[in-house]
Coordinates of C-alpha atoms in Angstrom, one line a residue:
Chain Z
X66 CA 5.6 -8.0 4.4
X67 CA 1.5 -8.9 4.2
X68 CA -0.5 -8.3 1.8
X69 CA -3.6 -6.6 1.7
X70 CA -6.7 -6.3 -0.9
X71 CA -9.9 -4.3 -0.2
X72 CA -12.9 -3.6 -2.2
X73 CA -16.2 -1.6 -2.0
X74 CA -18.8 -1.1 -3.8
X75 CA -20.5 2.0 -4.5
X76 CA -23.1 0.9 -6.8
X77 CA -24.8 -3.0 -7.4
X78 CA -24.0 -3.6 -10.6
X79 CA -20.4 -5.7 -9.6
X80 CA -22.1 -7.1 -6.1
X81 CA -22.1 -10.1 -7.9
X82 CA -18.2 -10.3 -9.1
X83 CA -17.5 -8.9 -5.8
X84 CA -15.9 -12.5 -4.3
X85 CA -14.1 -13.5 -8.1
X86 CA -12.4 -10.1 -7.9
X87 CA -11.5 -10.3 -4.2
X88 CA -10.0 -13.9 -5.0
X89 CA -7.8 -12.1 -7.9
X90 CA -6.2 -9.5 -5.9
X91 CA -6.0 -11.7 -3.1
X92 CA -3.9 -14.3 -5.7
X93 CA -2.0 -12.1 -6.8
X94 CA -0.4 -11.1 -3.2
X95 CA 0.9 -13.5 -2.7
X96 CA 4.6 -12.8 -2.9
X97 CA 3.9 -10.4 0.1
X98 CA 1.4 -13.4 2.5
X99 CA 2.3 -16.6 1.2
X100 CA 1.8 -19.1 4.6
X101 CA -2.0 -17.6 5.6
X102 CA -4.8 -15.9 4.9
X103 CA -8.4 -14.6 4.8
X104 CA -11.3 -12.3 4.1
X105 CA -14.2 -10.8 5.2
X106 CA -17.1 -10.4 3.0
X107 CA -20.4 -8.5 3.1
X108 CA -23.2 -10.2 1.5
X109 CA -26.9 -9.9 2.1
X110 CA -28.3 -10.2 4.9
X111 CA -31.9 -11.3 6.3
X112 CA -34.0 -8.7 8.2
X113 CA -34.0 -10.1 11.7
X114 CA -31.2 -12.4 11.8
X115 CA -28.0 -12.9 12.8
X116 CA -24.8 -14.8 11.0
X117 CA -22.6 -16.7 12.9
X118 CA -19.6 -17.4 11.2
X119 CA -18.0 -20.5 12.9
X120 CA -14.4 -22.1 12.6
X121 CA -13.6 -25.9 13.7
X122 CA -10.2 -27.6 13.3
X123 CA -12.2 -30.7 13.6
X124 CA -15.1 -29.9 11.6
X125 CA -18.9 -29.9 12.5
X126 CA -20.0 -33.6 13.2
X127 CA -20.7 -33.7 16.7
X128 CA -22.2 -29.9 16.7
X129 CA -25.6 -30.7 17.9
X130 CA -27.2 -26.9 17.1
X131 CA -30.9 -25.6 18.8
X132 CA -34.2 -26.8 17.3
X133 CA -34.6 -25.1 13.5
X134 CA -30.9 -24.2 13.2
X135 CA -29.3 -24.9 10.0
X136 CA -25.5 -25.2 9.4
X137 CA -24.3 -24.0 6.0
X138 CA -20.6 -25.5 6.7
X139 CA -17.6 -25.4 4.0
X140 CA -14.6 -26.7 5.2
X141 CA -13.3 -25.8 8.9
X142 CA -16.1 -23.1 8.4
X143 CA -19.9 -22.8 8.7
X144 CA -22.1 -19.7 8.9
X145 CA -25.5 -20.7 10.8
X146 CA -28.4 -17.7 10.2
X147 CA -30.4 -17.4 13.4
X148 CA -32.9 -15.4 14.4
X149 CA -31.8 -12.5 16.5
X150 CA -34.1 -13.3 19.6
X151 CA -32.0 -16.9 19.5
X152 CA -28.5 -15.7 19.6
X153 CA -28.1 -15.8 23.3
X154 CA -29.1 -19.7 23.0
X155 CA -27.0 -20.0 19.7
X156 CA -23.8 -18.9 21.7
X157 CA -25.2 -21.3 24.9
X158 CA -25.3 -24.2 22.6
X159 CA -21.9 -22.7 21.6
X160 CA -20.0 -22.3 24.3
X161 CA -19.8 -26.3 25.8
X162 CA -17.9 -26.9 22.8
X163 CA -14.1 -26.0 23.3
X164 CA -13.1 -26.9 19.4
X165 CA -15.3 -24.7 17.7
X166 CA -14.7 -20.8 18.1
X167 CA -17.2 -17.7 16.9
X168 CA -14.9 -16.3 14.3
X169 CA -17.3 -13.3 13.5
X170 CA -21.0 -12.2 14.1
X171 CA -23.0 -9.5 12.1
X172 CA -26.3 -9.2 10.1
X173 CA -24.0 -9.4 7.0
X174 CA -20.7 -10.7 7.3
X175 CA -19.0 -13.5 7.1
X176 CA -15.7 -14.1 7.7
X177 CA -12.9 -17.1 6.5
X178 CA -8.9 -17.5 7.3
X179 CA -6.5 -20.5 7.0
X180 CA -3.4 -21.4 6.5
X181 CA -2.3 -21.9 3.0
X182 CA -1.5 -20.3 -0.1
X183 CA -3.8 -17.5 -0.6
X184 CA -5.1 -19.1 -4.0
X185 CA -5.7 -22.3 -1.7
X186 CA -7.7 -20.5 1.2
X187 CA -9.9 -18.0 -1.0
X188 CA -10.8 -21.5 -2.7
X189 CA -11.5 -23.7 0.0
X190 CA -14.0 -21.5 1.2
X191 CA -15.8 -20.7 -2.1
X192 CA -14.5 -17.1 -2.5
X193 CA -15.0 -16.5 -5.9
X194 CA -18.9 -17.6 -6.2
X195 CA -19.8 -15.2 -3.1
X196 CA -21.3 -11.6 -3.5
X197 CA -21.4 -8.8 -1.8
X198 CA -21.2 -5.3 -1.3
X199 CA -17.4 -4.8 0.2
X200 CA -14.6 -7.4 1.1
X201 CA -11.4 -7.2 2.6
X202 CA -8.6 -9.8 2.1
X203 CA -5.2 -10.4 3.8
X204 CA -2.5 -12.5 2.9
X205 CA -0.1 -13.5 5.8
X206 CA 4.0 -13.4 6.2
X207 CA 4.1 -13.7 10.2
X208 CA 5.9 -11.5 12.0
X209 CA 4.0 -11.0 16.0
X210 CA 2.9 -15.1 16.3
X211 CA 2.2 -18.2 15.4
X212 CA 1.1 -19.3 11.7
X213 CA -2.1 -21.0 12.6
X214 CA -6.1 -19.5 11.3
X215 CA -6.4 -17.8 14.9
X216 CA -3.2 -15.6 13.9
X217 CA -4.8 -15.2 10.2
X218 CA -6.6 -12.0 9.2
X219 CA -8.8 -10.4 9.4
X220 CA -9.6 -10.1 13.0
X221 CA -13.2 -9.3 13.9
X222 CA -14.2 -7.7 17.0
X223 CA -17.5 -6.6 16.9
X224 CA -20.8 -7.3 15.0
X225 CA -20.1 -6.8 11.6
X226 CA -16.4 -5.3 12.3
X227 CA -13.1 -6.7 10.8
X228 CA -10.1 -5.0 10.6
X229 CA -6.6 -6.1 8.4
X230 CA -3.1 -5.1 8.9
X231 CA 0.3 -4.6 7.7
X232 CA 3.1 -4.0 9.9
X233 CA 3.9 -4.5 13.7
X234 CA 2.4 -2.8 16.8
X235 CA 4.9 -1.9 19.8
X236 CA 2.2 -1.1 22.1
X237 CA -0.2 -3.7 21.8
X238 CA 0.2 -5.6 25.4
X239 CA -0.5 -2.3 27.0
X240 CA -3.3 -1.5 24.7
X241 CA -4.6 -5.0 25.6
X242 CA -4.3 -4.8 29.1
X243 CA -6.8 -1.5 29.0
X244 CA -9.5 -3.1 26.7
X245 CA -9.7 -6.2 28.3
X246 CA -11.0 -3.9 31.6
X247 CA -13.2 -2.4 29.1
X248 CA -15.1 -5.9 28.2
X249 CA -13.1 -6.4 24.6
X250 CA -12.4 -10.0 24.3
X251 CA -9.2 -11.3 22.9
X252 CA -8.8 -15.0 21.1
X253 CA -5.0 -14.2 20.6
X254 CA -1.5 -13.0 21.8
X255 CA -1.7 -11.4 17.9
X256 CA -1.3 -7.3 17.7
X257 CA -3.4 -6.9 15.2
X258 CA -6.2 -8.3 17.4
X259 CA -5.4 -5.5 19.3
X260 CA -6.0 -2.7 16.6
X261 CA -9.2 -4.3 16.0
X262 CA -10.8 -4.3 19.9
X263 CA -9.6 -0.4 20.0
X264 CA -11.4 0.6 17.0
X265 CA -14.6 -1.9 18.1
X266 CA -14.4 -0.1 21.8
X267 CA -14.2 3.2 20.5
X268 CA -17.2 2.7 18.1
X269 CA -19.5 1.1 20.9
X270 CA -18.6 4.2 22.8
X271 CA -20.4 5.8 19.7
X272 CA -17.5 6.8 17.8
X273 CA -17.7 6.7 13.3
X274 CA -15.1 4.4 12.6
X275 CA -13.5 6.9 10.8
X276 CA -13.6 9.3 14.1
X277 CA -12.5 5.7 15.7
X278 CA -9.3 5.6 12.9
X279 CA -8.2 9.4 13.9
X280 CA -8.4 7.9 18.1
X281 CA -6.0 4.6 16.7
X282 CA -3.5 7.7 15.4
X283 CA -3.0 8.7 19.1
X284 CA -3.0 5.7 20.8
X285 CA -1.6 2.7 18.7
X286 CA 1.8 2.5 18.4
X287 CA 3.9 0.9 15.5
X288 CA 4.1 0.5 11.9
X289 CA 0.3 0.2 10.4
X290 CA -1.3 0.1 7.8
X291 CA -4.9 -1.0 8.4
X292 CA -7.8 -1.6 6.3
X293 CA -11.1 -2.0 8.1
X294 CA -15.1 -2.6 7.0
X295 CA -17.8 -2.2 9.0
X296 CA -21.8 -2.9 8.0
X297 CA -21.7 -0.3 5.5
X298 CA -18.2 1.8 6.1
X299 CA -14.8 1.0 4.4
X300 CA -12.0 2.8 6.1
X301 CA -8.1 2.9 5.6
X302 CA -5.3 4.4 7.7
X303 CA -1.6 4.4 7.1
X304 CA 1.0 5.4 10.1
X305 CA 2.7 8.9 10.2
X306 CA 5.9 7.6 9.2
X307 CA 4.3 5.6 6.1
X308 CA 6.5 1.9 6.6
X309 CA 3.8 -0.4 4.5
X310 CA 3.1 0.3 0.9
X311 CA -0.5 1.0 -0.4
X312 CA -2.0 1.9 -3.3
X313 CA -5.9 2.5 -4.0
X314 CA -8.1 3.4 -7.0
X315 CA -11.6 5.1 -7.3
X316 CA -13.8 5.0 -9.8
X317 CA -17.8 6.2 -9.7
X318 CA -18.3 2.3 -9.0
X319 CA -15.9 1.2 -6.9
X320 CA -13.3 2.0 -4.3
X321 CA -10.4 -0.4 -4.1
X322 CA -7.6 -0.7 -2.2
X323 CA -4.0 -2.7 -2.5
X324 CA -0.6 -3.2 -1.2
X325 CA 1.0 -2.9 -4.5
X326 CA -1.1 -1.8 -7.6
X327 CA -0.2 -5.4 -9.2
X328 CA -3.4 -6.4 -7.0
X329 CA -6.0 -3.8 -8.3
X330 CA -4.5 -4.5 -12.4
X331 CA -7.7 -6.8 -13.1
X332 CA -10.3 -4.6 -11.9
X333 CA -13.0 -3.3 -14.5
X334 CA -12.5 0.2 -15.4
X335 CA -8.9 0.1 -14.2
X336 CA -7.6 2.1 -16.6
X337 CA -9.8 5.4 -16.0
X338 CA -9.4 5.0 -12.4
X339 CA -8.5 8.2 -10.3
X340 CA -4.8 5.7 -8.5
X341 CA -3.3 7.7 -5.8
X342 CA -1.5 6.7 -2.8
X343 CA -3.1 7.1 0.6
X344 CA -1.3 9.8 2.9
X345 CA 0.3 9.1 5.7
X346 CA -1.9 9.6 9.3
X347 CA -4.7 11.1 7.2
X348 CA -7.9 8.8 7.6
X349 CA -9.7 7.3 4.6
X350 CA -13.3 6.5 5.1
X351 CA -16.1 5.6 2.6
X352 CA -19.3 4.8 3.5
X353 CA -22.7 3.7 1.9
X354 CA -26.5 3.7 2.4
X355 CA -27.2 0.6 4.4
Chain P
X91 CA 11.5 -14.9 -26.8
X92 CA 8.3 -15.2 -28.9
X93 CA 6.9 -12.0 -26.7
X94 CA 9.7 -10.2 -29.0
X95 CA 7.7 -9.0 -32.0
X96 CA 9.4 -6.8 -34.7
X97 CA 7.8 -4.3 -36.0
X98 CA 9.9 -1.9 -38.5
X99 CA 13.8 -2.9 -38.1
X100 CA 15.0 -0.5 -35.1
X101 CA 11.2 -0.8 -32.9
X102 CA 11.0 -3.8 -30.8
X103 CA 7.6 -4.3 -29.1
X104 CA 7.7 -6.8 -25.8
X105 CA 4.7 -7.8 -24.4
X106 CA 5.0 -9.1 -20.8
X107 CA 1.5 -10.9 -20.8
X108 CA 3.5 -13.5 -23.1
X109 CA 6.9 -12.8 -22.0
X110 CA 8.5 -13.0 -18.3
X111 CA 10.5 -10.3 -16.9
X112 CA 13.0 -12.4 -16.9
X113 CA 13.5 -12.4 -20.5
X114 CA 12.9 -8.5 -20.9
X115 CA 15.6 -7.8 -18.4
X116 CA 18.0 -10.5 -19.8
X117 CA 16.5 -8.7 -23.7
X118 CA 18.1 -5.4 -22.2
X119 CA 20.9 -6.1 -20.6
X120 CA 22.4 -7.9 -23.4
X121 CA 21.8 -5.0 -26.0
X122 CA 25.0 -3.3 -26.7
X123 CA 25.9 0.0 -28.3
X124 CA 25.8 -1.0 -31.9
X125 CA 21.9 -2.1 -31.3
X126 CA 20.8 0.4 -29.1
X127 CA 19.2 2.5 -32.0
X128 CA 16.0 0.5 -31.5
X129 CA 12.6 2.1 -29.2
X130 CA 11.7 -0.6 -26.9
X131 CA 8.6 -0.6 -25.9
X132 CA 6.8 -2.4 -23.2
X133 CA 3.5 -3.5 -22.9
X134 CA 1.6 -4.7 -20.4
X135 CA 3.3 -4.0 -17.5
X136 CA 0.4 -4.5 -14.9
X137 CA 2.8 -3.1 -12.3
X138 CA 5.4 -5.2 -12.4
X139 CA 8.5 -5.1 -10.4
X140 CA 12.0 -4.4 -11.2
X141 CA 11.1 -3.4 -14.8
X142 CA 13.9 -2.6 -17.2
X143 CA 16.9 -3.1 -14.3
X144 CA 20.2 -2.9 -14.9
X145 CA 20.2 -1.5 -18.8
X146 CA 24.0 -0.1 -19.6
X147 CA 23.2 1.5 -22.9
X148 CA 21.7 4.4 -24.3
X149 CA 18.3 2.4 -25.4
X150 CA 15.1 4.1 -25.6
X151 CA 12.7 2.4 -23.6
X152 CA 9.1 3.0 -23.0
X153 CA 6.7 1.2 -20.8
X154 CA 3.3 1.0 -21.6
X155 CA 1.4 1.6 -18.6
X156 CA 2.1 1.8 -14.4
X157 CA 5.1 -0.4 -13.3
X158 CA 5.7 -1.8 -9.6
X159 CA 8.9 -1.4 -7.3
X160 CA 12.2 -0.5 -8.6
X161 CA 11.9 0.1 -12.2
X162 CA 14.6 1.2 -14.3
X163 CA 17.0 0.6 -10.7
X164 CA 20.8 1.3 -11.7
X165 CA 20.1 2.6 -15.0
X166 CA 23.3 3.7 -17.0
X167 CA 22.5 5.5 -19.4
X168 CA 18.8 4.4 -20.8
X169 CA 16.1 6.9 -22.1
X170 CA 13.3 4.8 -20.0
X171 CA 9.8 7.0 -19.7
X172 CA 6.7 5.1 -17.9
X173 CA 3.1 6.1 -19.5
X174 CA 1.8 5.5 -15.8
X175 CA 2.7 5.3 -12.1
X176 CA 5.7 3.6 -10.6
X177 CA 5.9 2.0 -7.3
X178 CA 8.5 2.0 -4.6
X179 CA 12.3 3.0 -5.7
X180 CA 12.0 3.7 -9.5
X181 CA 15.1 4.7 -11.0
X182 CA 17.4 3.7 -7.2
X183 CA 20.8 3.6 -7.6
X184 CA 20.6 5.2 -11.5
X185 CA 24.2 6.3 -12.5
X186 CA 23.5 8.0 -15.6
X187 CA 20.4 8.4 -18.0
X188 CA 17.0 9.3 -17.8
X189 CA 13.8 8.2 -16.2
X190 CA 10.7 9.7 -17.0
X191 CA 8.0 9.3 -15.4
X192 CA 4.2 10.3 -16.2
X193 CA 2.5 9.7 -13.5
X194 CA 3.2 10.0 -9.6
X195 CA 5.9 7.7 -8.4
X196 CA 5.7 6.2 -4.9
X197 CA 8.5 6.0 -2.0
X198 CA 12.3 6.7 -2.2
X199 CA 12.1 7.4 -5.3
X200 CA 15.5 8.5 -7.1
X201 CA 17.4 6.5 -3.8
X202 CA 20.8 6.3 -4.2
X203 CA 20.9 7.5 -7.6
X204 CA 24.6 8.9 -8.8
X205 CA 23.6 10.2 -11.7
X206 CA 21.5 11.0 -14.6
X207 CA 18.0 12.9 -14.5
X208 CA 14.9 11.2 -12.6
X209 CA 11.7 13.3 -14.0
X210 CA 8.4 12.7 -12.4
X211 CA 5.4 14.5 -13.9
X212 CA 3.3 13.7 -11.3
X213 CA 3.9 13.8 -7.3
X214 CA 6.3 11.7 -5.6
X215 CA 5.6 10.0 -2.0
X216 CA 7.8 9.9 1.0
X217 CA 11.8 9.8 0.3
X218 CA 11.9 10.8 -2.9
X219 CA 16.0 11.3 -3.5
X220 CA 16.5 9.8 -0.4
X221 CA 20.6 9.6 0.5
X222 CA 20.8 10.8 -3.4
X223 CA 24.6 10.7 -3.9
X224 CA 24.5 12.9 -7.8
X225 CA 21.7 12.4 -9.3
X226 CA 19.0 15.1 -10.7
X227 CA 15.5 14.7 -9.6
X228 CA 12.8 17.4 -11.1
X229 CA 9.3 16.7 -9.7
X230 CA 6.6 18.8 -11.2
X231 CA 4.5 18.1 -8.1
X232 CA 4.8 17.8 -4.9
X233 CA 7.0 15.4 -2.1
X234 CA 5.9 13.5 0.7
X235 CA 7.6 13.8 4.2
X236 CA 11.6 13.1 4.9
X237 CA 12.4 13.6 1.1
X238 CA 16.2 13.9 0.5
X239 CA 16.8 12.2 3.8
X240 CA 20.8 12.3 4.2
X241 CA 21.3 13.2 0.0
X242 CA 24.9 14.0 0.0
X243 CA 24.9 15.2 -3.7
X244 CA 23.0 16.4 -7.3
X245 CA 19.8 18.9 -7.2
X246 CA 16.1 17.7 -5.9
X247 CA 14.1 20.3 -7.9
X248 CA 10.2 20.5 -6.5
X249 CA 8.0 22.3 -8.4
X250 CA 5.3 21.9 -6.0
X251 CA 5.0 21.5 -2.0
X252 CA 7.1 19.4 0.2
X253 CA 6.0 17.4 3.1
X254 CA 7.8 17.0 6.5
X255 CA 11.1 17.2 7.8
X256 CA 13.3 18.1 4.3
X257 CA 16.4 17.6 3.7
X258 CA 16.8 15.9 7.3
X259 CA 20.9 15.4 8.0
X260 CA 21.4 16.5 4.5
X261 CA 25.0 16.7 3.2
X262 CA 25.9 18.5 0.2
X263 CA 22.5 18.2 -2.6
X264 CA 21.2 21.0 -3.3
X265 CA 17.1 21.7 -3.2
X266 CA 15.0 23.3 -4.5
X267 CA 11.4 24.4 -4.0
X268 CA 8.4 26.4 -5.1
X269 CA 6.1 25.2 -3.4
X270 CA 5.9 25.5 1.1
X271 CA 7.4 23.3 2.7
X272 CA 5.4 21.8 5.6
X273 CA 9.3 21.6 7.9
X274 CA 12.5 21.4 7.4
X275 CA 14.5 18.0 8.6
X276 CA 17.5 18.0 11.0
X277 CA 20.3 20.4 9.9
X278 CA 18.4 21.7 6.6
X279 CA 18.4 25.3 5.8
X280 CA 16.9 27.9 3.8
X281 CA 19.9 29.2 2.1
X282 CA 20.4 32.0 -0.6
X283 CA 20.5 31.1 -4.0
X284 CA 23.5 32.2 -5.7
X285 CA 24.8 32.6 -9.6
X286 CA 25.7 28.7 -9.7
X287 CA 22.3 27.5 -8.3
X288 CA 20.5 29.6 -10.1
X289 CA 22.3 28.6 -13.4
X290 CA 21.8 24.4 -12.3
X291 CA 18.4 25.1 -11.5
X292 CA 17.6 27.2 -14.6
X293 CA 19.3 24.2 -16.7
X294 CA 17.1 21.3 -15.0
X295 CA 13.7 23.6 -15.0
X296 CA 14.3 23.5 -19.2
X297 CA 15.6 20.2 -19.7
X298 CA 12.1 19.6 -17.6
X299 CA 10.3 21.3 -20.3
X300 CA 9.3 23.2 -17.1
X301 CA 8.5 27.2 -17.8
X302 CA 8.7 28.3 -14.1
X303 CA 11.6 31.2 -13.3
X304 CA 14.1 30.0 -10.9
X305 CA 13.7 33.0 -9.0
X306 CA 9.9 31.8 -7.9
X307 CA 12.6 28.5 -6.2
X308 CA 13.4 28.7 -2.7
X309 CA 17.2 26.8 -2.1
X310 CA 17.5 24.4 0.9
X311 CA 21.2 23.3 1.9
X312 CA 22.6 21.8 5.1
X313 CA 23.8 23.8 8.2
X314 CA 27.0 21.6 8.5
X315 CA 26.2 21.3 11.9
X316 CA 25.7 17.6 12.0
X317 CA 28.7 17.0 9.9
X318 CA 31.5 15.7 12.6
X319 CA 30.8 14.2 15.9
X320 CA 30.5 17.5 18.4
X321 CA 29.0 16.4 22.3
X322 CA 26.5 19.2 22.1
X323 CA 24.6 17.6 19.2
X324 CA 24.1 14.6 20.4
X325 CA 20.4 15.2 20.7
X326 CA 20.3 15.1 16.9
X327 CA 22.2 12.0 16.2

């Protein structure tokens, strides 16, 4: 099972429904993720910063941040802005505290995951009042490890890179064991981790991500169906053999996608959408001005 | 049952954003042949799943938009056409009737299905007729990849391409394509059409509504050669 919901934007007019809508089709997948999930939104940024998207089980008190550092915190989560010359001392100030973890960096995204009902976790963080240009959403039925927010999706392994996933990889300890010579860090045992350090390798070798998708047909092994967002790029890629469902829908405003079309039934314009099912091994890729 | 509006005595309008599916299926099932003179029809359907299951009358039903997985599964004998897309498994298991469908239907499509006539305006996905064991599927478009995957009876009938690995450890269904096919499955085979086949497919093509010849068809069969255990096959198993 898992349930997935993606959505980007081609034009501005619905950046500012983008989180209301994402919290819809995240709802109503539940039936396929009901003990986690997550989402990674793209909102604006600021030129010449950074986000920081942090997750504490414990919460924030005893964070003590650098000099003119400002914690925005909701929840387990907080996204702190800094200035890119003060990352390095960000992620310093960072790294003597074991209980909190860098869940995703980028100029715009920010990224949340729980356990819970996926009603409960998109609001916790305050999904529905956020904006942005693309979002992608996961709801959870573990299969590969523990239900716990590290095992949530989506994973992110690279700046502004998150990647979502339904199905199972066969291959991933050997895929690990490769990356992890090649600098990718893992937080997890999970698979889908995996998927997501291949396609952020490939890309900082210089790769498109959806050149990076057509290198993941090759080399991951497995039933996958993947949704993944980067700055301005919204790719999707189903295995040869097809296992997970998906359905998506176009329109000149928006591209969506879902695991079932039950997700994508309260988006504007539904009706005169172009629906089709994404092909098997064929990769999807849309990608804006940033 | 307040989702159950009346409109002229035989037409019964259910709207599922007031009524569960629960009800609708319940509605249907109960019907029996002395009221099945009404038109059903659904609205709402938002993709639902397992819309109008298990109906065992000759009911005309019509759904008012795309439905989710399974709709009309183990139909006997219902008229049931979908103004949209259906997900995973419409019409599986169907023993007699029809399902129409206006739109593309998604996966294994038609599975199972003894009987009746499966129509599908659009294209279906993957495994459409999949281990079909009587049924009649016409698709005006095309199939994705392992469609009639062990079907061991009834007529797939594409009117457009079909995707990998056909008719793989196929039994006794006949296919039927216009289209290329992109490979044939495991013991499928180009085979020639003869005066039967030609006479089935001529009969589905019209009750299609569709105007192609059958002689613009290619016939696909199975080889028999996976049929009984045999040592030298054992690669294919």
């Amino acid at each position: 099972m898992c349930g997935i919901a993606g959505l980007f934007l081609k034009t501005p007019s619905l950046e500012p429904e983008l989180g209301r809508l994402m919290s819809v089709m995240l709802t109503m997948l539940t039936g396929r993720g009901p003990d986690s999930a997550g989402f990674a939104i793209y909102g604006k940024g600021k030129p010449g910063f950074r986000k920081f998207t942090l997750r504490a089980r414990g919460g924030f008190k005893g964070l003590v941040l650098p000099a003119g550092l400002e914690l925005a915190a909701q929840g387990d989560h907080a996204v702190v802005l800094v200035p890119e010359a003060r990352a390095a001392e960000l992620r310093a100030a960072l790294a003597g505290q074991s209980d909190i973890r860098i869940a995703a960096t980028g100029t715009r995204m920010e990224l949340y995951k729980g356990v819970g009902l996926p009603e409960d976790v998109a609001s916790r963080y305050g999904l529905a009042g956020m904006s942005g240009s693309h979002a992608i959403g996961h709801t959870r039925m573990a299969t590969e490890s523990a239900v716990t927010a590290e095992g949530a999706h989506p994973f992110s392994t690279g700046a502004d890179q998150c990647l979502v996933h339904n199905g199972s990889l066969s291959n991933h300890n050997d895929v690990r064991r490769v990356l992890m010579r090649e600098s990718i860090e893992f937080a997890t045992q999970n698979d889908t981790e995996v998927a997501a350090g291949f396609l952020s390798c490939q890309m900082r070798e210089g790769r498109r991500l959806d050149e990076a998708l057509r290198d993941a047909l090759q080399i991951l092994d497995g039933f996958y169906t993947f949704v993944v967002g980067t700055e301005t790029g919204f790719g999707v890629l189903r295995d040869p053999v097809a296992c997970k469902p998906a359905v998506m829908a176009e329109t000149d405003d928006y591209v969506a996608f879902g695991s079932e079309y039950r997700a994508l039934a309260d988006l504007p314009g539904i009706e005169q959408a172009h629906l089709f099912e994404p092909e098997p091994g064929r990769v999807y890729f849309w990608e804006r001005a940033a | 049952m307040n989702a159950l509006a009346k409109t002229v005595e035989k037409d019964a309008i259910y709207d599922l954003a007031t009524g569960g599916l629960r009800g609708l299926n319940a509605a249907l099932q109960a019907l029996d042949e002395k009221n099945a003179e009404k038109l059903w029809t659904i609205r709402n359907p938002r993709g639902a799943h397992a819309l109008a299951v298990g109906v065992t009358v000759p009911v005309r039903i019509t759904i008012d938009g795309h439905a989710g997985y399974y709709c009309a599964g183990m139909n006997d004998g219902a008229l049931i056409t979908i103004n949209g897309n259906t997900g995973t498994g419409v019409a599986e298991n169907m023993m007699s009737g029809l399902v129409h469908v206006r739109g593309d239907a998604s996966q294994s499509a038609g599975a199972t299905a003894h009987g009746g006539l499966l129509l599908i305006e659009g294209n279906a996905a993957a495994r459409c007729g999949i281990s079909m064991k009587g049924a009649n599927i016409v698709v005006k478009g095309d199939v994705g990849h392992m469609s009639a995957f062990m079907a061991q009876s009834g007529n797939l009938v594409v009117c457009g391409d079909a995707g990998e690995a056909l008719g793989d450890s196929l039994y006794e269904a006949r296919i039927f394509v216009k289209g290329t096919v992109k490979s044939l499955g495991a013991d499928c085979e180009k085979k020639e059409m003869n005066a039967e086949d030609k006479e089935i497919l001529a009969a589905l093509l019209q009750q299609a509504g569709c105007c192609e010849a059958p002689e613009m068809f290619t016939r696909y069969g199975s080889a028999r050669g996976l049929y009984h255990f045999h040592v030298d096959n054992a690669g294919a198993y």
